[in-house]
Amino acid sequence: PPELKHPLPRLLKNDMSCRKLMFRAATDPTAEVVKGRHAPAPKGGMDDDSCRALNHALIHNTWVTHLDLSRNRISSAGVAALVPALKASVSLQALDLSENGITSEGARVLCEALRENRVLRWLSLSDNPLSESGGQCLVELLKVNGRLKTMEVNNCQMSTPQAKLLTHLTRMNSQCHEVKDSMLRALADDPKLRFMDFSALPQPFYAGAPEDRFPSETTDECVEAAAFCLTHNKHVTELDFSNGCVTSQGMVAIAKLMRRNSTIRSVRMANNKIEDAAVEEVVEALRLNGSVTLADLSGNPVSEATAYRLRMAATLNAQPSAVKACAWRLQKGDRTLKTMRFDVLEREGGRYCDDATCEVLLHYIRESGFGPHHLDLSNNMITDAGVPHIVGILEASPEMEWLKLNNNQISDQGGTLLLRALLGSPLQQLEVAGNEIEDPVLLQQMERRLQDNRKRVDVRPKAVVGRKGYSPVLNIERDLDAMKLADDDILKDALAERTTILVRTW
């Protein structure tokens, strides 16, 4: 053929299989896949001269889609010889140059050729000594070439972070232009980028092959690429991956991001396909991350208990540091924590204890299985909505002696709930001054209940150490005489209960 007249002398220098390869690439329209002969010996296979001849065979080719030149003796000069064919190609979609001798110079030349290529989808350069400089050339190529969607660079003498960067950059090429632009800006730590929204991806019009269409929903690959770009970002504060098809794999990537990034404040992943196991990892990550205050996973196949634990972990991050410290001690099972005081806080950013604080404390007290003896929530912003959680804290803390709620925003409705809770509580002291409780009868009933609780404590059986451990001091006759003389019904009930216990023990 006319296009092979010039390289014919070079063809004759190669073995018969190489010549068949090049003639077939230049003349056979059915040859969509062209493979160079793998080198069984050090001097076998294709070399740089073969690439020069192959360049002339491919420069006018319009049908070859896959070119396999792996395991040959091609160096950077051979790659440079293929540059004209790569620039002019309109059909080549996969190029395999693995296990050759291509260095960083060859990578630079190849990247210059592929900057103008818009058809290549798959490239393999594995087992070539590209080094760090060659890897950087590939990084710059992927930032401008949006068609190259898969690149293999295993064992190329690159650092692990650089190899991961190349992997995620190729994943970005599978996304629409708006998503890729946001990820590149996040990777460059653009100070103007504060919010990354992938909840409704646009579907651009494209009349080509279906595999070239961008996904219209957020996928795991998109989430993993975004998490990689945000690892060292200091400006993005909100992420939205809602209404996609993200599975537990993408959620695990977000959990790893939370362990490293302390700038993100909210993560929305509603209406996806995330399951409980991945959410548990996020809960553990939130214990180390003190910045994420909102984690929305509504609409996922997650149990209510797991979703509640996640919400509590995120809500805890929005609390003052004193509340966080107590919650951490409760999680560790520290039973020396007997007094919780949140009346004089540092007011970080104007943060006070509120209704959410009460809910968080109740959650972690129930998880730990023990509660404090003293709780001071004075001088805060607790309303009637937080009183049910305080009642829960009283029920989960059987040894609580006093509770201070001075100077909050509790009204008569919340006071009524507190009065009911005092009936079965051992609480001896309750302070509610400075609130919005206006009913004097309600305050009097609270005081009477507290006096009754103190009487119960006075008649509680004491314990002494005997040979077999602790046993109650039995004085049944004295208790029966005290019951006859007692005027208070509550005191009679307490004495009767103690006498019954003592008789059964005896």
XYZ file of C-alpha atoms in Angstrom:
506
model
C 0.000 0.000 0.000
C 1.188 3.578 -0.568
C 1.329 4.382 3.133
C 3.795 1.521 3.725
C 6.334 2.367 0.999
C 8.441 4.509 3.312
C 8.723 2.158 6.358
C 9.102 -1.018 4.274
C 12.871 -1.336 4.927
C 12.203 -1.138 8.660
C 9.544 -3.829 8.385
C 12.011 -6.227 6.829
C 14.267 -5.902 9.868
C 11.531 -7.341 12.117
C 10.397 -10.923 12.331
C 7.531 -12.302 10.288
C 4.844 -11.889 13.011
C 5.597 -8.158 13.380
C 5.336 -7.668 9.628
C 1.989 -9.496 9.556
C 0.778 -7.271 12.381
C 1.607 -4.055 10.555
C 0.283 -5.153 7.160
C -2.926 -6.264 8.836
C -3.299 -2.957 10.669
C -2.861 -1.081 7.403
C -4.988 -3.222 5.088
C -7.545 -5.378 6.989
C -10.744 -3.430 7.858
C -11.966 -6.336 10.025
C -8.965 -6.116 12.360
C -10.483 -4.258 15.293
C -8.041 -5.817 17.794
C -4.328 -5.784 16.925
C -1.836 -7.571 19.198
C 1.926 -7.344 18.988
C 3.859 -10.575 19.589
C 4.867 -10.986 23.231
C 8.595 -11.357 23.692
C 9.601 -14.857 24.835
C 13.288 -13.897 24.655
C 15.183 -10.676 25.375
C 15.685 -9.970 21.672
C 12.204 -10.987 20.523
C 9.076 -8.888 20.094
C 8.630 -5.323 18.893
C 11.145 -2.529 19.361
C 11.331 1.163 18.568
C 11.824 0.548 14.828
C 8.669 -1.558 14.835
C 6.781 1.350 16.406
C 7.976 3.691 13.649
C 6.665 1.289 11.021
C 3.458 0.715 12.962
C 2.898 4.454 13.124
C 2.738 4.627 9.334
C 0.395 1.640 9.288
C -1.999 3.246 11.781
C -1.875 6.904 10.809
C -4.678 6.485 8.242
C -6.430 3.639 10.072
C -10.120 4.045 10.958
C -11.074 0.582 12.218
C -8.564 -0.598 14.863
C -10.101 -0.101 18.352
C -7.706 -2.112 20.587
C -3.916 -2.098 20.306
C -1.939 -4.476 22.538
C 1.813 -3.775 22.612
C 2.516 -5.226 26.051
C 5.600 -7.275 26.998
C 7.867 -5.927 24.238
C 11.067 -3.891 23.996
C 9.487 -0.498 23.391
C 11.264 2.458 24.984
C 10.422 6.148 25.158
C 11.674 6.579 21.598
C 9.147 4.018 20.406
C 6.345 5.895 22.162
C 7.481 9.102 20.476
C 7.268 7.307 17.120
C 3.609 6.450 17.780
C 2.618 10.053 18.565
C 1.393 11.016 15.037
C -0.841 7.934 14.865
C -2.295 8.605 18.345
C -3.055 12.212 17.446
C -4.736 11.246 14.175
C -6.608 8.197 15.468
C -10.401 8.289 15.295
C -11.111 4.723 16.440
C -8.481 3.548 18.956
C -10.184 3.061 22.342
C -7.723 0.830 24.247
C -3.916 0.941 24.283
C -1.791 -1.516 26.268
C 1.887 -0.536 26.717
C 2.532 -2.506 29.901
C 5.795 -4.365 30.621
C 8.033 -2.327 28.353
C 10.862 0.093 29.032
C 8.993 3.387 28.939
C 10.433 6.052 31.255
C 9.203 9.449 32.406
C 10.245 10.991 29.074
C 8.025 8.527 27.247
C 5.154 9.355 29.612
C 5.605 13.060 28.886
C 5.540 12.518 25.115
C 2.519 10.204 25.387
C 0.606 12.730 27.494
C 1.258 15.482 24.956
C -0.186 13.258 22.230
C -3.246 12.255 24.260
C -4.152 15.812 25.224
C -5.687 16.123 21.777
C -7.090 12.578 21.673
C -10.812 12.261 22.327
C -11.450 8.577 21.594
C -9.061 6.642 23.864
C -10.895 5.195 26.907
C -8.453 2.654 28.374
C -4.665 2.934 28.851
C -2.263 0.543 30.577
C 1.289 1.555 31.496
C 1.880 -0.981 34.251
C 5.393 -2.351 34.925
C 7.187 0.582 33.313
C 9.763 2.773 35.143
C 7.722 5.963 34.873
C 8.815 7.347 38.284
C 7.232 10.317 40.066
C 7.817 12.797 37.220
C 6.055 10.511 34.751
C 3.159 10.104 37.148
C 2.828 13.877 37.437
C 2.554 14.122 33.644
C -0.298 11.607 33.751
C -2.022 13.623 36.484
C -1.928 16.757 34.351
C -3.230 14.764 31.378
C -6.268 13.474 33.280
C -7.182 16.970 34.392
C -7.671 18.084 30.770
C -8.626 14.801 29.052
C -12.146 13.898 30.077
C -12.477 10.801 27.895
C -9.822 8.561 29.447
C -11.793 6.583 32.025
C -9.406 3.759 32.986
C -5.658 3.920 33.545
C -3.512 1.111 34.951
C -0.189 2.196 36.481
C 0.772 -0.731 38.717
C 4.473 -1.144 39.589
C 5.541 2.085 37.909
C 7.872 3.323 40.685
C 5.302 5.883 41.861
C 4.285 6.734 45.398
C 1.055 5.260 46.707
C -0.713 8.665 47.021
C 0.127 9.493 43.417
C -1.197 6.138 42.175
C -4.429 6.710 44.162
C -4.713 10.190 42.679
C -4.529 8.760 39.158
C -7.182 6.172 40.008
C -9.608 8.789 41.320
C -8.923 11.184 38.455
C -9.987 8.499 35.997
C -13.137 8.000 38.077
C -13.829 11.707 37.787
C -13.807 11.362 34.011
C -16.827 9.084 34.359
C -18.823 11.952 35.875
C -20.441 14.957 34.252
C -18.470 18.148 33.744
C -20.064 19.945 36.702
C -19.106 17.156 39.121
C -15.577 16.860 37.768
C -15.094 20.616 38.027
C -16.210 20.591 41.684
C -13.853 17.713 42.501
C -10.876 19.409 40.854
C -11.636 22.603 42.751
C -11.841 20.624 45.992
C -8.561 18.911 45.179
C -6.950 22.318 44.639
C -8.557 23.588 47.893
C -10.386 26.462 46.234
C -11.361 28.883 49.054
C -14.549 29.867 47.182
C -15.866 26.290 47.148
C -17.923 25.740 50.308
C -20.742 23.438 49.204
C -20.577 20.313 47.001
C -24.025 19.253 45.808
C -24.351 15.938 43.918
C -27.999 15.342 44.792
C -29.356 16.015 41.276
C -26.782 15.319 38.577
C -27.584 16.753 35.137
C -27.787 14.416 32.140
C -26.243 16.263 29.186
C -27.422 15.498 25.660
C -25.027 13.143 23.895
C -25.783 11.256 20.700
C -22.796 8.895 20.856
C -22.337 5.461 22.377
C -24.267 4.598 25.584
C -21.037 3.945 27.508
C -20.055 7.586 26.972
C -23.128 8.920 28.766
C -22.588 10.369 32.228
C -24.459 8.770 35.154
C -27.548 10.693 36.217
C -27.240 9.451 39.846
C -24.470 9.581 42.402
C -22.514 6.301 42.518
C -19.972 4.787 44.890
C -17.134 5.749 42.540
C -18.295 9.368 42.608
C -18.391 9.388 46.423
C -14.968 7.743 46.720
C -13.425 10.236 44.298
C -14.997 13.164 46.163
C -13.787 11.793 49.514
C -10.252 11.526 48.139
C -10.330 15.123 46.873
C -11.578 16.381 50.249
C -8.998 14.580 52.390
C -6.831 17.697 52.816
C -9.448 20.325 51.935
C -9.891 23.176 54.437
C -12.834 25.100 52.972
C -15.699 22.751 51.979
C -18.210 22.517 54.843
C -21.296 20.827 53.310
C -21.736 17.663 51.229
C -24.933 16.444 49.579
C -25.060 12.978 47.959
C -28.826 12.538 48.277
C -31.140 10.838 45.769
C -28.497 8.548 44.279
C -27.517 4.894 44.261
C -24.756 5.040 46.878
C -24.264 1.772 48.771
C -22.359 0.889 51.929
C -19.097 1.071 49.962
C -19.527 4.809 49.422
C -20.606 5.313 53.033
C -17.381 3.669 54.257
C -15.404 6.157 52.137
C -17.253 9.010 53.874
C -16.474 7.463 57.270
C -12.764 7.412 56.418
C -13.021 11.035 55.278
C -14.564 12.054 58.614
C -11.572 10.627 60.458
C -9.209 12.902 58.487
C -11.174 16.046 57.656
C -12.197 18.411 60.460
C -13.788 21.101 58.287
C -16.972 19.413 57.067
C -20.082 20.338 59.081
C -22.934 18.467 57.356
C -23.268 15.318 55.233
C -26.556 14.518 53.498
C -26.984 11.048 51.986
C -30.756 10.637 52.019
C -32.578 8.224 49.692
C -29.681 5.905 48.845
C -28.956 2.207 49.458
C -26.861 2.394 52.628
C -27.153 -0.361 55.255
C -26.556 -0.618 59.013
C -22.986 -1.964 58.946
C -21.641 1.086 57.107
C -23.568 3.477 59.351
C -21.941 1.926 62.427
C -18.551 2.881 60.980
C -19.783 6.449 60.565
C -20.898 6.492 64.208
C -17.401 5.425 65.268
C -15.873 8.066 62.987
C -18.054 10.782 64.522
C -16.618 9.989 67.935
C -13.225 11.055 66.599
C -14.566 13.878 64.436
C -15.785 16.881 66.385
C -16.999 18.968 63.446
C -19.848 17.086 61.697
C -23.099 18.183 63.334
C -25.591 16.929 60.731
C -25.674 13.452 59.148
C -28.897 12.846 57.200
C -29.509 9.225 56.135
C -33.287 9.299 55.873
C -34.787 7.098 53.192
C -32.059 4.416 53.469
C -32.607 0.772 54.539
C -31.265 1.556 58.027
C -32.897 0.449 61.274
C -34.398 3.095 63.555
C -31.955 2.284 66.353
C -28.920 2.768 64.108
C -30.318 5.986 62.632
C -30.957 7.297 66.159
C -27.401 6.486 67.259
C -26.059 8.330 64.226
C -28.202 11.365 64.946
C -27.079 11.433 68.573
C -23.402 11.171 67.586
C -23.792 14.116 65.207
C -25.822 16.131 67.725
C -23.129 15.597 70.361
C -20.612 17.396 68.129
C -22.801 20.511 68.276
C -22.675 20.611 72.092
C -20.236 22.524 74.323
C -16.985 20.784 75.157
C -18.087 20.049 78.746
C -21.039 18.003 77.462
C -18.762 16.156 75.027
C -16.340 15.300 77.807
C -19.090 13.815 79.987
C -20.503 11.832 77.059
C -17.068 10.394 76.278
C -16.615 9.341 79.899
C -20.020 7.661 79.833
C -19.060 5.793 76.660
C -15.897 4.539 78.331
C -17.886 3.322 81.361
C -16.278 5.717 83.834
C -18.312 5.147 87.015
C -16.377 7.843 88.877
C -18.479 10.390 86.992
C -20.976 11.314 89.715
C -21.388 15.062 89.190
C -22.250 16.772 85.884
C -22.162 20.552 85.975
C -23.127 22.568 82.908
C -24.198 25.760 84.664
C -21.002 27.755 83.953
C -19.740 26.963 80.470
C -17.220 28.721 78.280
C -20.030 29.706 75.869
C -18.066 28.686 72.789
C -19.620 30.578 69.900
C -22.703 31.350 71.977
C -23.496 27.667 72.552
C -25.656 26.853 75.562
C -27.193 23.633 76.778
C -30.607 23.212 75.188
C -33.221 20.525 74.604
C -30.857 18.604 72.308
C -28.315 18.493 75.146
C -30.846 16.756 77.389
C -31.610 14.203 74.665
C -27.904 13.497 74.127
C -27.264 13.043 77.859
C -30.226 10.699 78.153
C -28.973 8.597 75.220
C -25.467 8.120 76.584
C -26.656 7.556 80.163
C -28.909 4.756 78.941
C -26.082 3.271 76.856
C -23.677 3.287 79.805
C -26.178 1.743 82.245
C -25.489 4.195 85.073
C -26.243 7.834 85.770
C -24.876 10.729 87.823
C -25.668 11.536 91.437
C -25.749 15.284 90.814
C -26.788 17.168 87.661
C -26.646 20.948 87.254
C -28.242 22.433 84.106
C -28.801 25.944 85.439
C -28.416 29.134 83.378
C -29.133 27.535 80.001
C -31.863 27.494 77.333
C -33.858 24.370 78.206
C -37.569 24.533 77.376
C -40.558 22.267 77.956
C -39.425 20.136 74.993
C -36.354 19.091 76.947
C -38.187 18.174 80.148
C -39.238 14.666 78.927
C -35.562 13.887 78.389
C -34.752 15.152 81.887
C -37.470 12.864 83.244
C -35.806 10.013 81.357
C -32.481 10.914 82.963
C -34.134 10.718 86.403
C -35.534 7.286 85.596
C -32.151 6.057 84.308
C -30.292 7.451 87.346
C -31.646 5.645 90.447
C -29.030 7.254 92.694
C -29.513 10.892 91.674
C -29.737 13.114 94.776
C -30.156 16.623 93.385
C -31.052 18.333 90.117
C -30.668 22.050 89.381
C -32.644 23.687 86.568
C -32.491 27.335 87.621
C -32.793 30.136 85.045
C -34.095 28.179 82.083
C -37.300 28.497 80.023
C -39.450 25.801 81.635
C -43.157 26.642 82.048
C -46.008 25.076 84.018
C -46.321 22.291 81.458
C -42.742 21.173 82.022
C -43.151 21.618 85.766
C -46.095 19.207 85.759
C -43.914 16.543 84.126
C -41.221 17.087 86.727
C -43.809 16.745 89.526
C -44.966 13.383 88.169
C -41.367 12.184 87.886
C -40.730 12.982 91.557
C -43.254 10.395 92.695
C -41.001 7.407 92.035
C -37.660 9.167 92.099
C -35.112 9.241 94.948
C -34.411 12.906 94.206
C -33.991 14.946 97.388
C -33.313 18.401 95.939
C -34.813 20.090 92.859
C -34.209 23.752 92.014
C -36.380 25.444 89.370
C -36.083 29.122 90.350
C -35.868 31.625 87.515
C -38.050 29.634 85.128
C -41.519 30.428 83.765
C -43.412 28.288 86.298
C -46.162 30.578 87.595
C -48.439 28.116 89.397
C -47.698 28.369 93.195
C -49.625 25.163 93.897
C -47.343 23.284 91.535
C -44.273 24.559 93.362
C -45.760 23.564 96.731
C -46.508 20.055 95.493
C -42.928 19.755 94.251
C -41.602 20.746 97.662
C -43.888 18.238 99.439
C -42.790 15.430 97.134
C -39.155 16.267 97.843
C -39.844 16.168 101.604
C -41.464 12.752 101.190
C -38.388 11.557 99.295
C -36.167 12.727 102.141
C -38.288 10.758 104.624
C -37.894 7.642 102.490
C -34.164 8.080 102.611
C -34.212 8.420 106.411
C -35.965 5.047 106.880
C -33.930 3.216 104.215
C -32.324 0.044 105.681
C -28.621 0.309 106.338
C -26.068 -2.410 105.658
C -23.265 -3.854 107.712
C -20.467 -6.165 106.680
C -20.848 -9.726 107.923
C -19.012 -12.968 107.312
C -20.942 -13.641 104.119
C -20.971 -10.094 102.781
C -23.638 -7.409 103.179
C -26.881 -8.139 105.057
C -29.624 -5.769 106.323
C -29.885 -4.905 110.015
C -33.041 -6.619 111.197
C -35.183 -4.786 113.707
C -38.666 -5.809 112.676
C -40.382 -5.007 115.992
C -39.160 -1.412 115.981
C -40.379 -0.927 112.424
C -43.820 -2.310 113.276
C -44.112 0.085 116.237
C -43.061 2.986 114.006
C -45.764 2.051 111.483
C -48.460 2.289 114.196
C -47.324 5.779 115.207
C -46.721 7.138 111.697
C -49.244 9.695 110.385
C -47.891 10.053 106.856
C -49.210 7.489 104.360
C -46.008 7.613 102.327
C -43.919 6.986 105.443
C -46.180 4.025 106.356
C -45.746 2.563 102.876
C -41.979 2.918 103.102
C -41.827 1.241 106.518
C -44.098 -1.551 105.352
C -41.976 -2.143 102.263
C -38.795 -2.308 104.317
C -40.363 -4.627 106.897
C -41.528 -7.004 104.180
C -38.030 -7.137 102.710
C -36.446 -7.728 106.087
C -38.870 -10.557 106.952
C -38.260 -12.306 103.645
C -34.499 -11.943 104.081
C -34.711 -13.329 107.616
